[in-house]
Amino acid sequence: MSHRQVLQVFEQYQRARTQFVQAVAELAARPHNIETLQNAGVMSLLRPLLLDVVPTIQQTAALALGRLANYNDALAEAVVKGNILPHLVCSLSEQNRFYKKAAAFVLRAVGKHSPQLAQAIVQCGALEMLVICLEDFDPGVKEAASWALGYIARHNSELSQAVVDAGTVPLLVLCIQEPEIALKRIAASTLSDISKHSPELAQTVVDAGAIAHLAQMILNPDAKLKRQVLSALSQIAKHSVDLAELVVEAEIFPVVLTCLKDSDEYVKKNGATLIREIAKHTPELSQLIVNAGGVAAVIDCIGSCRGTVRLPGIMMLGYVAAHSENLSMAVIVSKGIPPLCACLVEECEDHIKAAAVWALGQIGRHTPEHARAVAVANVLPTLLAMYMDTHSSDDLQMKTKRALKNILQKCTYLPALEPLLHDAPPNIMKHIVGQFSKVLPHDSKARRLFVTTGGLKKVQEIKAEPGSLLQEYINTINNCYPEEIVRYYTPGYSELLLERVENYHPVM
């Protein structure tokens, strides 16, 4: 056998390996092939190819494994149980950029499914390798590593802490300063995933100087980058007053308000979320947002969109209004009530309605003036109908009951209360009747109107437990009128009069 023929055998073997991994990688890209590949034992065949002498075979084998692991958690688990991860990371630092990208893709595909699988990645020493990738010159390698780290960190605080302890945060902050938009996006997303779990983790991100760089990118024209930047700032600001103040000190107002007018729905949503996470902490931070025009901007945003995009804005108005009478009045003056009322009618999802109900309750609970502003919007009958609707979720019913109680206990605007007398259940009725018992003794015009609109008649029809609070309220109302008027409107009195007519013998 000649020298050439001997080499030919090796070339054929190499060609066959190359064709095999390329075919498997292509097949793995289509979901309907996955089960067949798995049943054919593809995992055990790909594993030795990760250590192949030919770099392109190594890379393609890693790519195929990543696609398989990405498909579902069972295949990702097969990668872990097949002892493939140590093979993948053992020589990563000496490998070329293509292999590093493919290996990071496998780690991301495995780690995304569950905390247990992400933990397996940490235990095989992959974090150190990913840190090496973050220090690589190639932006694509940095991006792939950043992505894998984000998928590990997002699961829980322990995994996030492991990612931080590996020394990733300063490198991620350097990544957001790189010129490549794709790298900026993923690095900002990973910082968001690290920050979300606890104040301590968020503080680590802050200490690495992330806030200033993130804040500078709020006006970047790339919508996907803006989404991640706003998300990261929200995850930092949500934990404490100190962290929220640090975000505000980066001069995000009034710049961030432009995001509420963005054409991208997620930019709007994340912008409103950031404002909400700051507003919820203290009256001072809420006042700062009001002064910057934030309340008016959020109200416009709620009016211009639908669905879950509205949710953070709705909650932000509730948080602002909850802090104080003045802040609640700022929401009212900025015409915040009509869009909240519109949400009750326009939205199908109960959790969005529940947020709007809660916000209205926070606005109306301070003084009679605040309650009147809510009541005049004719929202009380809607709230009552939602509370009594058997299809409403438990959370919606509970929030509606609480909001009604908060508003009714302050409301002295009787025309808005009167329609409720005809439909309200006893636990709501006592608050309505209670308000009438407070106002009627001091307002003769209201007493007259209460008779002519049928309110007094309705009160006489209410069956209250003797000695109950409701009965006390009814007695207070009845004491505002002459006895014969009360008797006239008492149920059965007309029959009694007719009976007297029948039994009456005229004097001839």
Short mmCIF file of C-alpha atoms in Angstrom, two decimals:
data_model
loop_
_atom_site.label_atom_id
_atom_site.label_comp_id
_atom_site.label_asym_id
_atom_site.label_seq_id
_atom_site.Cartn_x
_atom_site.Cartn_y
_atom_site.Cartn_z
CA MET A 1 0.00 0.00 0.00
CA SER A 2 1.53 3.31 -1.03
CA HIS A 3 2.01 6.30 1.27
CA ARG A 4 -0.72 8.15 -0.65
CA GLN A 5 -3.26 5.33 -0.18
CA VAL A 6 -2.61 5.24 3.56
CA LEU A 7 -3.24 8.97 3.86
CA GLN A 8 -6.37 8.59 1.76
CA VAL A 9 -7.92 6.35 4.45
CA PHE A 10 -7.40 9.11 7.01
CA GLU A 11 -8.78 11.75 4.67
CA GLN A 12 -11.91 9.68 4.03
CA TYR A 13 -12.37 9.21 7.77
CA GLN A 14 -12.00 12.94 8.32
CA ARG A 15 -14.39 13.72 5.48
CA ALA A 16 -16.93 11.28 6.94
CA ARG A 17 -16.66 12.88 10.39
CA THR A 18 -17.07 16.33 8.86
CA GLN A 19 -20.08 15.28 6.81
CA PHE A 20 -21.61 13.59 9.86
CA VAL A 21 -21.37 16.59 12.22
CA GLN A 22 -22.52 19.01 9.55
CA ALA A 23 -25.54 16.84 8.72
CA VAL A 24 -26.42 16.41 12.41
CA ALA A 25 -26.08 20.17 13.03
CA GLU A 26 -28.42 20.88 10.12
CA LEU A 27 -30.93 18.22 11.20
CA ALA A 28 -30.87 19.53 14.79
CA ALA A 29 -31.95 22.96 13.54
CA ARG A 30 -35.40 21.52 12.70
CA PRO A 31 -37.53 20.54 15.70
CA HIS A 32 -39.26 17.60 13.97
CA ASN A 33 -35.91 15.77 13.63
CA ILE A 34 -34.91 16.01 17.29
CA GLU A 35 -36.63 12.87 18.58
CA THR A 36 -35.21 10.70 15.78
CA LEU A 37 -31.70 12.02 16.44
CA GLN A 38 -32.08 11.36 20.17
CA ASN A 39 -33.30 7.79 19.61
CA ALA A 40 -30.37 7.16 17.27
CA GLY A 41 -27.97 7.92 20.16
CA VAL A 42 -26.63 11.16 18.73
CA MET A 43 -25.30 12.45 22.09
CA SER A 44 -22.76 9.69 22.62
CA LEU A 45 -21.60 10.04 18.99
CA LEU A 46 -21.08 13.81 19.25
CA ARG A 47 -19.18 13.74 22.56
CA PRO A 48 -15.85 12.37 21.23
CA LEU A 49 -16.05 14.79 18.31
CA LEU A 50 -15.72 17.70 20.77
CA LEU A 51 -12.14 16.55 21.28
CA ASP A 52 -11.48 15.96 17.58
CA VAL A 53 -8.14 17.02 16.14
CA VAL A 54 -9.90 19.03 13.44
CA PRO A 55 -11.15 22.41 14.77
CA THR A 56 -14.14 22.68 12.37
CA ILE A 57 -15.39 19.26 13.51
CA GLN A 58 -15.11 20.36 17.16
CA GLN A 59 -17.02 23.57 16.44
CA THR A 60 -19.77 21.89 14.45
CA ALA A 61 -20.17 19.16 17.09
CA ALA A 62 -20.60 21.89 19.74
CA LEU A 63 -23.11 23.71 17.55
CA ALA A 64 -25.14 20.50 17.08
CA LEU A 65 -25.11 19.82 20.84
CA GLY A 66 -26.25 23.39 21.52
CA ARG A 67 -29.17 23.04 19.14
CA LEU A 68 -30.19 19.74 20.71
CA ALA A 69 -29.90 21.05 24.30
CA ASN A 70 -31.80 24.20 23.34
CA TYR A 71 -34.79 22.13 22.24
CA ASN A 72 -35.96 20.87 25.67
CA ASP A 73 -34.80 20.18 29.22
CA ALA A 74 -34.62 16.39 28.69
CA LEU A 75 -31.96 16.82 26.00
CA ALA A 76 -30.15 19.45 28.07
CA GLU A 77 -30.12 16.92 30.92
CA ALA A 78 -28.73 14.30 28.55
CA VAL A 79 -25.82 16.67 27.82
CA VAL A 80 -25.12 16.93 31.58
CA LYS A 81 -25.54 13.21 32.30
CA GLY A 82 -23.47 12.27 29.26
CA ASN A 83 -20.53 14.03 30.92
CA ILE A 84 -20.22 16.32 27.91
CA LEU A 85 -19.72 19.63 29.78
CA PRO A 86 -16.19 18.83 31.08
CA HIS A 87 -15.15 17.91 27.51
CA LEU A 88 -16.62 21.18 26.31
CA VAL A 89 -14.78 23.48 28.74
CA CYS A 90 -11.52 21.61 29.38
CA SER A 91 -9.53 23.27 26.59
CA LEU A 92 -11.68 26.33 25.96
CA SER A 93 -8.96 28.88 26.69
CA GLU A 94 -6.69 27.50 23.91
CA GLN A 95 -9.49 27.23 21.35
CA ASN A 96 -10.27 29.61 18.50
CA ARG A 97 -13.14 32.12 18.54
CA PHE A 98 -15.51 29.88 16.58
CA TYR A 99 -15.24 27.08 19.12
CA LYS A 100 -15.59 29.50 22.04
CA LYS A 101 -18.82 30.87 20.56
CA ALA A 102 -20.21 27.37 19.96
CA ALA A 103 -19.24 26.19 23.47
CA ALA A 104 -20.85 29.24 25.09
CA PHE A 105 -23.98 28.51 23.04
CA VAL A 106 -24.10 24.96 24.48
CA LEU A 107 -23.72 26.30 28.03
CA ARG A 108 -26.50 28.82 27.41
CA ALA A 109 -28.77 26.16 25.87
CA VAL A 110 -28.28 23.85 28.87
CA GLY A 111 -28.45 26.53 31.56
CA LYS A 112 -31.64 28.21 30.39
CA HIS A 113 -33.96 25.33 31.29
CA SER A 114 -33.74 25.10 35.08
CA PRO A 115 -31.70 26.12 38.15
CA GLN A 116 -30.50 22.50 38.50
CA LEU A 117 -29.04 22.45 34.98
CA ALA A 118 -27.49 25.90 35.49
CA GLN A 119 -25.96 24.60 38.73
CA ALA A 120 -24.42 21.70 36.80
CA ILE A 121 -22.70 24.26 34.54
CA VAL A 122 -21.31 26.11 37.56
CA GLN A 123 -20.06 22.85 39.12
CA CYS A 124 -18.14 21.80 36.02
CA GLY A 125 -16.06 25.00 36.21
CA ALA A 126 -17.66 26.69 33.21
CA LEU A 127 -17.86 30.15 34.83
CA GLU A 128 -14.08 30.56 34.80
CA MET A 129 -14.07 29.65 31.12
CA LEU A 130 -16.87 32.13 30.38
CA VAL A 131 -14.86 34.85 32.14
CA ILE A 132 -11.93 34.04 29.80
CA CYS A 133 -14.38 34.44 26.90
CA LEU A 134 -15.52 37.84 28.26
CA GLU A 135 -11.88 38.96 28.06
CA ASP A 136 -11.55 37.80 24.44
CA PHE A 137 -10.86 40.35 21.70
CA ASP A 138 -13.68 39.08 19.51
CA PRO A 139 -17.02 40.82 20.28
CA GLY A 140 -18.96 37.72 19.14
CA VAL A 141 -17.20 35.59 21.78
CA LYS A 142 -17.91 38.20 24.46
CA GLU A 143 -21.55 38.29 23.38
CA ALA A 144 -21.93 34.49 23.51
CA ALA A 145 -20.30 34.35 26.98
CA SER A 146 -22.42 37.23 28.29
CA TRP A 147 -25.56 35.51 27.03
CA ALA A 148 -24.66 32.22 28.77
CA LEU A 149 -23.91 34.06 32.04
CA GLY A 150 -27.29 35.82 31.87
CA TYR A 151 -29.13 32.52 31.46
CA ILE A 152 -27.33 31.13 34.53
CA ALA A 153 -27.81 34.25 36.68
CA ARG A 154 -31.52 34.73 35.97
CA HIS A 155 -32.66 31.62 37.87
CA ASN A 156 -31.98 32.59 41.50
CA SER A 157 -29.78 34.63 43.82
CA GLU A 158 -27.36 31.74 44.57
CA LEU A 159 -26.53 31.22 40.89
CA SER A 160 -26.38 34.98 40.36
CA GLN A 161 -23.94 35.24 43.27
CA ALA A 162 -21.78 32.51 41.69
CA VAL A 163 -21.69 34.52 38.46
CA VAL A 164 -20.68 37.65 40.44
CA ASP A 165 -18.03 35.77 42.46
CA ALA A 166 -16.42 34.63 39.21
CA GLY A 167 -15.55 38.29 38.57
CA THR A 168 -17.92 38.90 35.68
CA VAL A 169 -19.50 42.23 36.63
CA PRO A 170 -16.59 44.62 35.83
CA LEU A 171 -16.12 42.80 32.51
CA LEU A 172 -19.84 43.10 31.69
CA VAL A 173 -19.66 46.84 32.44
CA LEU A 174 -16.76 47.05 29.97
CA CYS A 175 -18.91 45.16 27.43
CA ILE A 176 -21.70 47.76 27.58
CA GLN A 177 -19.11 50.36 26.59
CA GLU A 178 -18.05 48.44 23.45
CA PRO A 179 -19.19 49.87 20.09
CA GLU A 180 -21.09 46.70 18.98
CA ILE A 181 -24.83 47.12 19.62
CA ALA A 182 -25.50 43.36 19.93
CA LEU A 183 -22.84 43.05 22.66
CA LYS A 184 -24.20 46.09 24.51
CA ARG A 185 -27.71 44.56 24.47
CA ILE A 186 -26.68 41.18 25.89
CA ALA A 187 -24.34 42.68 28.51
CA ALA A 188 -27.09 45.05 29.72
CA SER A 189 -29.53 42.11 29.82
CA THR A 190 -27.08 40.05 31.91
CA LEU A 191 -26.53 42.94 34.35
CA SER A 192 -30.33 43.12 34.65
CA ASP A 193 -30.52 39.36 35.38
CA ILE A 194 -27.83 39.67 38.07
CA SER A 195 -29.38 42.77 39.71
CA LYS A 196 -32.93 41.49 40.00
CA HIS A 197 -32.53 39.04 42.88
CA SER A 198 -31.36 41.11 45.86
CA PRO A 199 -30.15 44.57 46.97
CA GLU A 200 -26.65 43.12 47.55
CA LEU A 201 -26.34 41.82 43.98
CA ALA A 202 -27.69 45.11 42.61
CA GLN A 203 -25.16 46.97 44.75
CA THR A 204 -22.35 44.91 43.18
CA VAL A 205 -23.48 46.08 39.74
CA VAL A 206 -23.70 49.68 40.99
CA ASP A 207 -20.21 49.51 42.56
CA ALA A 208 -18.79 48.49 39.18
CA GLY A 209 -20.02 51.84 37.80
CA ALA A 210 -22.84 50.42 35.66
CA ILE A 211 -25.50 53.10 36.31
CA ALA A 212 -23.72 55.98 34.56
CA HIS A 213 -23.04 53.91 31.42
CA LEU A 214 -26.58 52.50 31.34
CA ALA A 215 -28.14 55.96 31.80
CA GLN A 216 -26.17 57.31 28.83
CA MET A 217 -27.78 54.70 26.57
CA ILE A 218 -31.43 55.61 27.32
CA LEU A 219 -31.52 57.74 24.19
CA ASN A 220 -29.77 55.19 21.95
CA PRO A 221 -31.80 54.77 18.73
CA ASP A 222 -31.70 50.95 18.99
CA ALA A 223 -35.01 49.82 20.55
CA LYS A 224 -33.74 46.41 21.72
CA LEU A 225 -30.82 48.04 23.52
CA LYS A 226 -33.15 50.58 25.17
CA ARG A 227 -35.37 47.74 26.43
CA GLN A 228 -32.42 46.07 28.18
CA VAL A 229 -30.99 49.32 29.56
CA LEU A 230 -34.35 50.35 31.06
CA SER A 231 -34.84 46.84 32.45
CA ALA A 232 -31.41 46.86 34.12
CA LEU A 233 -32.01 50.28 35.71
CA SER A 234 -35.44 49.08 36.94
CA GLN A 235 -33.93 45.95 38.52
CA ILE A 236 -31.41 48.12 40.37
CA ALA A 237 -33.89 50.82 41.47
CA LYS A 238 -36.57 48.43 42.75
CA HIS A 239 -34.67 47.17 45.80
CA SER A 240 -34.24 50.21 48.06
CA VAL A 241 -34.53 53.98 48.41
CA ASP A 242 -30.72 54.34 48.25
CA LEU A 243 -30.43 52.42 44.99
CA ALA A 244 -33.40 54.29 43.47
CA GLU A 245 -31.77 57.59 44.42
CA LEU A 246 -28.51 56.53 42.75
CA VAL A 247 -30.43 55.82 39.54
CA VAL A 248 -32.17 59.21 39.74
CA GLU A 249 -28.83 60.96 40.38
CA ALA A 250 -27.63 59.65 37.00
CA GLU A 251 -30.00 62.31 35.56
CA ILE A 252 -32.43 59.93 33.91
CA PHE A 253 -35.22 62.55 34.23
CA PRO A 254 -36.66 63.99 32.05
CA VAL A 255 -34.79 61.91 29.40
CA VAL A 256 -36.51 58.65 30.34
CA LEU A 257 -39.95 60.19 29.66
CA THR A 258 -39.21 60.16 25.93
CA CYS A 259 -39.25 56.33 26.13
CA LEU A 260 -42.96 56.48 27.01
CA LYS A 261 -43.61 57.82 23.51
CA ASP A 262 -41.41 55.24 21.78
CA SER A 263 -42.84 53.22 18.90
CA ASP A 264 -41.57 50.00 20.52
CA GLU A 265 -44.12 48.63 23.02
CA TYR A 266 -41.45 47.01 25.22
CA VAL A 267 -39.47 50.26 25.47
CA LYS A 268 -42.69 51.96 26.65
CA LYS A 269 -43.37 49.20 29.15
CA ASN A 270 -39.83 49.09 30.55
CA GLY A 271 -39.70 52.89 30.73
CA ALA A 272 -42.92 52.96 32.75
CA THR A 273 -41.59 50.10 34.93
CA LEU A 274 -38.44 52.09 35.74
CA ILE A 275 -40.53 55.14 36.74
CA ARG A 276 -42.81 52.91 38.84
CA GLU A 277 -39.87 51.29 40.67
CA ILE A 278 -38.57 54.74 41.62
CA ALA A 279 -41.97 56.24 42.53
CA LYS A 280 -42.95 53.43 44.91
CA HIS A 281 -40.24 54.16 47.48
CA THR A 282 -40.90 57.61 48.97
CA PRO A 283 -43.11 60.71 48.57
CA GLU A 284 -39.94 62.70 47.78
CA LEU A 285 -39.03 60.50 44.81
CA SER A 286 -42.64 60.60 43.61
CA GLN A 287 -42.63 64.40 43.89
CA LEU A 288 -39.45 64.54 41.83
CA ILE A 289 -41.21 62.51 39.11
CA VAL A 290 -44.25 64.81 39.25
CA ASN A 291 -42.00 67.89 38.95
CA ALA A 292 -40.29 66.36 35.90
CA GLY A 293 -43.67 65.89 34.19
CA GLY A 294 -43.59 62.13 34.78
CA VAL A 295 -47.21 61.72 35.89
CA ALA A 296 -48.62 63.48 32.82
CA ALA A 297 -46.30 61.44 30.55
CA VAL A 298 -47.38 58.13 32.14
CA ILE A 299 -51.07 59.11 31.83
CA ASP A 300 -50.57 59.82 28.10
CA CYS A 301 -48.79 56.47 27.76
CA ILE A 302 -51.68 54.56 29.42
CA GLY A 303 -54.11 56.30 27.08
CA SER A 304 -52.14 55.43 23.95
CA CYS A 305 -51.60 51.69 24.43
CA ARG A 306 -53.44 48.50 25.37
CA GLY A 307 -52.84 45.32 27.35
CA THR A 308 -49.92 44.56 29.65
CA VAL A 309 -47.95 47.56 28.34
CA ARG A 310 -50.31 49.67 30.45
CA LEU A 311 -49.73 47.76 33.67
CA PRO A 312 -46.57 49.43 35.06
CA GLY A 313 -47.98 52.90 34.30
CA ILE A 314 -51.25 52.07 36.06
CA MET A 315 -49.34 50.86 39.13
CA MET A 316 -47.05 53.88 39.05
CA LEU A 317 -50.09 56.22 39.33
CA GLY A 318 -51.35 54.13 42.26
CA TYR A 319 -47.99 54.35 44.07
CA VAL A 320 -47.75 58.12 43.55
CA ALA A 321 -51.33 58.68 44.74
CA ALA A 322 -50.84 56.44 47.78
CA HIS A 323 -48.04 58.57 49.24
CA SER A 324 -49.99 61.74 50.13
CA GLU A 325 -53.03 63.96 49.51
CA ASN A 326 -50.99 66.38 47.40
CA LEU A 327 -49.48 63.69 45.20
CA SER A 328 -52.89 62.10 44.73
CA MET A 329 -54.25 65.51 43.73
CA ALA A 330 -51.40 65.82 41.21
CA VAL A 331 -52.69 62.61 39.54
CA ILE A 332 -56.26 64.00 39.55
CA VAL A 333 -55.22 67.40 38.14
CA SER A 334 -53.18 65.68 35.42
CA LYS A 335 -56.44 63.94 34.37
CA GLY A 336 -55.29 60.52 35.53
CA ILE A 337 -58.73 59.17 36.47
CA PRO A 338 -60.38 58.86 32.97
CA PRO A 339 -57.67 56.56 31.51
CA LEU A 340 -57.83 54.37 34.63
CA CYS A 341 -61.61 54.13 34.25
CA ALA A 342 -61.13 53.30 30.55
CA CYS A 343 -58.88 50.37 31.53
CA LEU A 344 -61.78 48.83 33.48
CA VAL A 345 -63.89 48.79 30.32
CA GLU A 346 -61.28 48.15 27.62
CA GLU A 347 -59.16 45.45 29.23
CA CYS A 348 -60.08 41.76 29.31
CA GLU A 349 -57.39 40.56 31.72
CA ASP A 350 -58.46 40.62 35.36
CA HIS A 351 -54.98 41.45 36.68
CA ILE A 352 -54.88 44.67 34.62
CA LYS A 353 -58.37 45.62 35.83
CA ALA A 354 -57.29 44.81 39.40
CA ALA A 355 -54.30 47.19 39.09
CA ALA A 356 -56.56 49.98 37.77
CA VAL A 357 -59.06 49.36 40.59
CA TRP A 358 -56.24 49.49 43.16
CA ALA A 359 -54.92 52.76 41.67
CA LEU A 360 -58.39 54.36 41.76
CA GLY A 361 -58.74 53.29 45.40
CA GLN A 362 -55.40 54.93 46.25
CA ILE A 363 -56.47 58.17 44.53
CA GLY A 364 -59.87 58.35 46.24
CA ARG A 365 -59.00 57.33 49.78
CA HIS A 366 -57.55 60.59 51.12
CA THR A 367 -60.30 63.20 51.51
CA PRO A 368 -63.92 63.88 50.37
CA GLU A 369 -62.46 65.99 47.57
CA HIS A 370 -60.37 63.08 46.28
CA ALA A 371 -63.27 60.64 46.60
CA ARG A 372 -65.56 63.04 44.73
CA ALA A 373 -63.08 63.26 41.84
CA VAL A 374 -63.26 59.47 41.47
CA ALA A 375 -67.03 59.30 42.02
CA VAL A 376 -67.79 62.01 39.42
CA ALA A 377 -66.14 59.79 36.79
CA ASN A 378 -69.11 57.46 37.31
CA VAL A 379 -66.79 54.59 38.12
CA LEU A 380 -68.46 53.41 41.34
CA PRO A 381 -71.25 51.43 39.58
CA THR A 382 -68.56 49.76 37.41
CA LEU A 383 -66.56 48.82 40.52
CA LEU A 384 -69.67 47.43 42.18
CA ALA A 385 -70.61 45.40 39.10
CA MET A 386 -67.06 43.95 38.94
CA TYR A 387 -67.19 43.06 42.64
CA MET A 388 -70.50 41.26 42.22
CA ASP A 389 -69.55 39.53 38.94
CA THR A 390 -69.02 35.82 39.65
CA HIS A 391 -66.56 35.63 36.73
CA SER A 392 -64.19 38.14 38.37
CA SER A 393 -61.03 36.58 39.86
CA ASP A 394 -60.63 36.44 43.66
CA ASP A 395 -57.87 39.04 43.50
CA LEU A 396 -60.03 41.41 41.43
CA GLN A 397 -62.99 41.00 43.81
CA MET A 398 -60.79 41.61 46.85
CA LYS A 399 -59.16 44.72 45.34
CA THR A 400 -62.54 46.06 44.16
CA LYS A 401 -64.05 45.58 47.61
CA ARG A 402 -61.13 47.39 49.23
CA ALA A 403 -61.20 50.24 46.68
CA LEU A 404 -64.97 50.70 47.10
CA LYS A 405 -64.57 50.79 50.87
CA ASN A 406 -61.67 53.31 50.66
CA ILE A 407 -63.58 55.62 48.30
CA LEU A 408 -67.01 55.27 49.94
CA GLN A 409 -65.70 56.05 53.42
CA LYS A 410 -64.55 59.46 52.17
CA CYS A 411 -67.22 60.20 49.57
CA THR A 412 -69.80 62.84 50.48
CA TYR A 413 -70.99 63.42 46.93
CA LEU A 414 -74.43 61.85 47.30
CA PRO A 415 -75.59 61.81 43.62
CA ALA A 416 -72.80 59.32 42.91
CA LEU A 417 -73.72 57.15 45.88
CA GLU A 418 -77.46 56.92 45.27
CA PRO A 419 -77.42 54.52 42.28
CA LEU A 420 -75.45 52.07 44.43
CA LEU A 421 -78.28 51.82 46.98
CA HIS A 422 -80.27 49.64 44.59
CA ASP A 423 -77.63 46.96 43.92
CA ALA A 424 -75.04 46.87 46.67
CA PRO A 425 -74.67 43.76 48.87
CA PRO A 426 -74.89 44.27 52.68
CA ASN A 427 -71.10 44.48 53.30
CA ILE A 428 -70.85 47.40 50.81
CA MET A 429 -74.27 48.83 51.66
CA LYS A 430 -73.21 49.75 55.19
CA HIS A 431 -70.49 52.08 53.82
CA ILE A 432 -72.93 53.73 51.40
CA VAL A 433 -75.69 54.23 53.98
CA GLY A 434 -73.03 55.38 56.45
CA GLN A 435 -72.08 58.26 54.16
CA PHE A 436 -75.73 59.33 53.79
CA SER A 437 -76.09 59.27 57.59
CA LYS A 438 -73.11 61.67 57.84
CA VAL A 439 -74.28 64.16 55.19
CA LEU A 440 -78.11 64.29 55.45
CA PRO A 441 -78.37 65.69 59.02
CA HIS A 442 -76.46 68.81 57.87
CA ASP A 443 -77.83 69.40 54.35
CA SER A 444 -81.53 70.25 53.85
CA LYS A 445 -81.25 70.33 50.05
CA ALA A 446 -79.73 66.84 50.06
CA ARG A 447 -82.52 65.61 52.38
CA ARG A 448 -85.18 66.82 49.94
CA LEU A 449 -83.38 65.30 46.96
CA PHE A 450 -82.99 62.01 48.83
CA VAL A 451 -86.79 61.77 49.10
CA THR A 452 -87.60 62.78 45.51
CA THR A 453 -85.05 60.41 43.94
CA GLY A 454 -86.38 57.42 45.84
CA GLY A 455 -83.38 57.10 48.17
CA LEU A 456 -85.42 57.26 51.39
CA LYS A 457 -87.84 54.63 50.06
CA LYS A 458 -84.90 52.34 49.24
CA VAL A 459 -83.40 52.75 52.71
CA GLN A 460 -86.69 51.65 54.29
CA GLU A 461 -86.55 48.46 52.20
CA ILE A 462 -83.11 47.48 53.53
CA LYS A 463 -83.29 44.60 55.96
CA ALA A 464 -80.68 45.27 58.63
CA GLU A 465 -79.88 43.20 61.71
CA PRO A 466 -81.24 44.91 64.85
CA GLY A 467 -78.40 46.61 66.72
CA SER A 468 -76.02 46.42 63.74
CA LEU A 469 -73.99 49.36 62.44
CA LEU A 470 -76.17 49.42 59.30
CA GLN A 471 -79.31 49.71 61.44
CA GLU A 472 -77.74 52.61 63.36
CA TYR A 473 -77.04 54.42 60.08
CA ILE A 474 -80.64 53.84 58.91
CA ASN A 475 -81.98 55.20 62.21
CA THR A 476 -79.78 58.31 61.83
CA ILE A 477 -81.19 58.89 58.33
CA ASN A 478 -84.80 58.33 59.49
CA ASN A 479 -84.30 60.83 62.28
CA CYS A 480 -83.66 63.49 59.62
CA TYR A 481 -87.31 63.28 58.46
CA PRO A 482 -90.79 63.68 60.03
CA GLU A 483 -92.18 60.40 61.28
CA GLU A 484 -95.11 60.36 58.82
CA ILE A 485 -92.72 60.73 55.82
CA VAL A 486 -90.67 57.75 57.01
CA ARG A 487 -93.85 55.76 57.61
CA TYR A 488 -95.16 56.69 54.16
CA TYR A 489 -92.10 55.14 52.49
CA THR A 490 -91.98 52.07 54.72
CA PRO A 491 -92.83 48.86 52.76
CA GLY A 492 -96.47 47.79 53.32
CA TYR A 493 -97.62 51.25 54.36
CA SER A 494 -99.71 51.79 51.19
CA GLU A 495 -101.54 48.50 51.83
CA LEU A 496 -102.18 49.66 55.38
CA LEU A 497 -103.65 52.91 54.08
CA LEU A 498 -105.86 51.03 51.59
CA GLU A 499 -107.05 48.77 54.37
CA ARG A 500 -107.99 51.82 56.40
CA VAL A 501 -109.88 53.19 53.40
CA GLU A 502 -111.81 49.93 53.07
CA ASN A 503 -112.64 49.78 56.75
CA TYR A 504 -113.56 53.42 56.97
CA HIS A 505 -117.30 54.09 57.50
CA PRO A 506 -118.16 57.55 56.25
CA VAL A 507 -120.22 59.74 58.52
CA MET A 508 -123.58 60.35 56.80
#
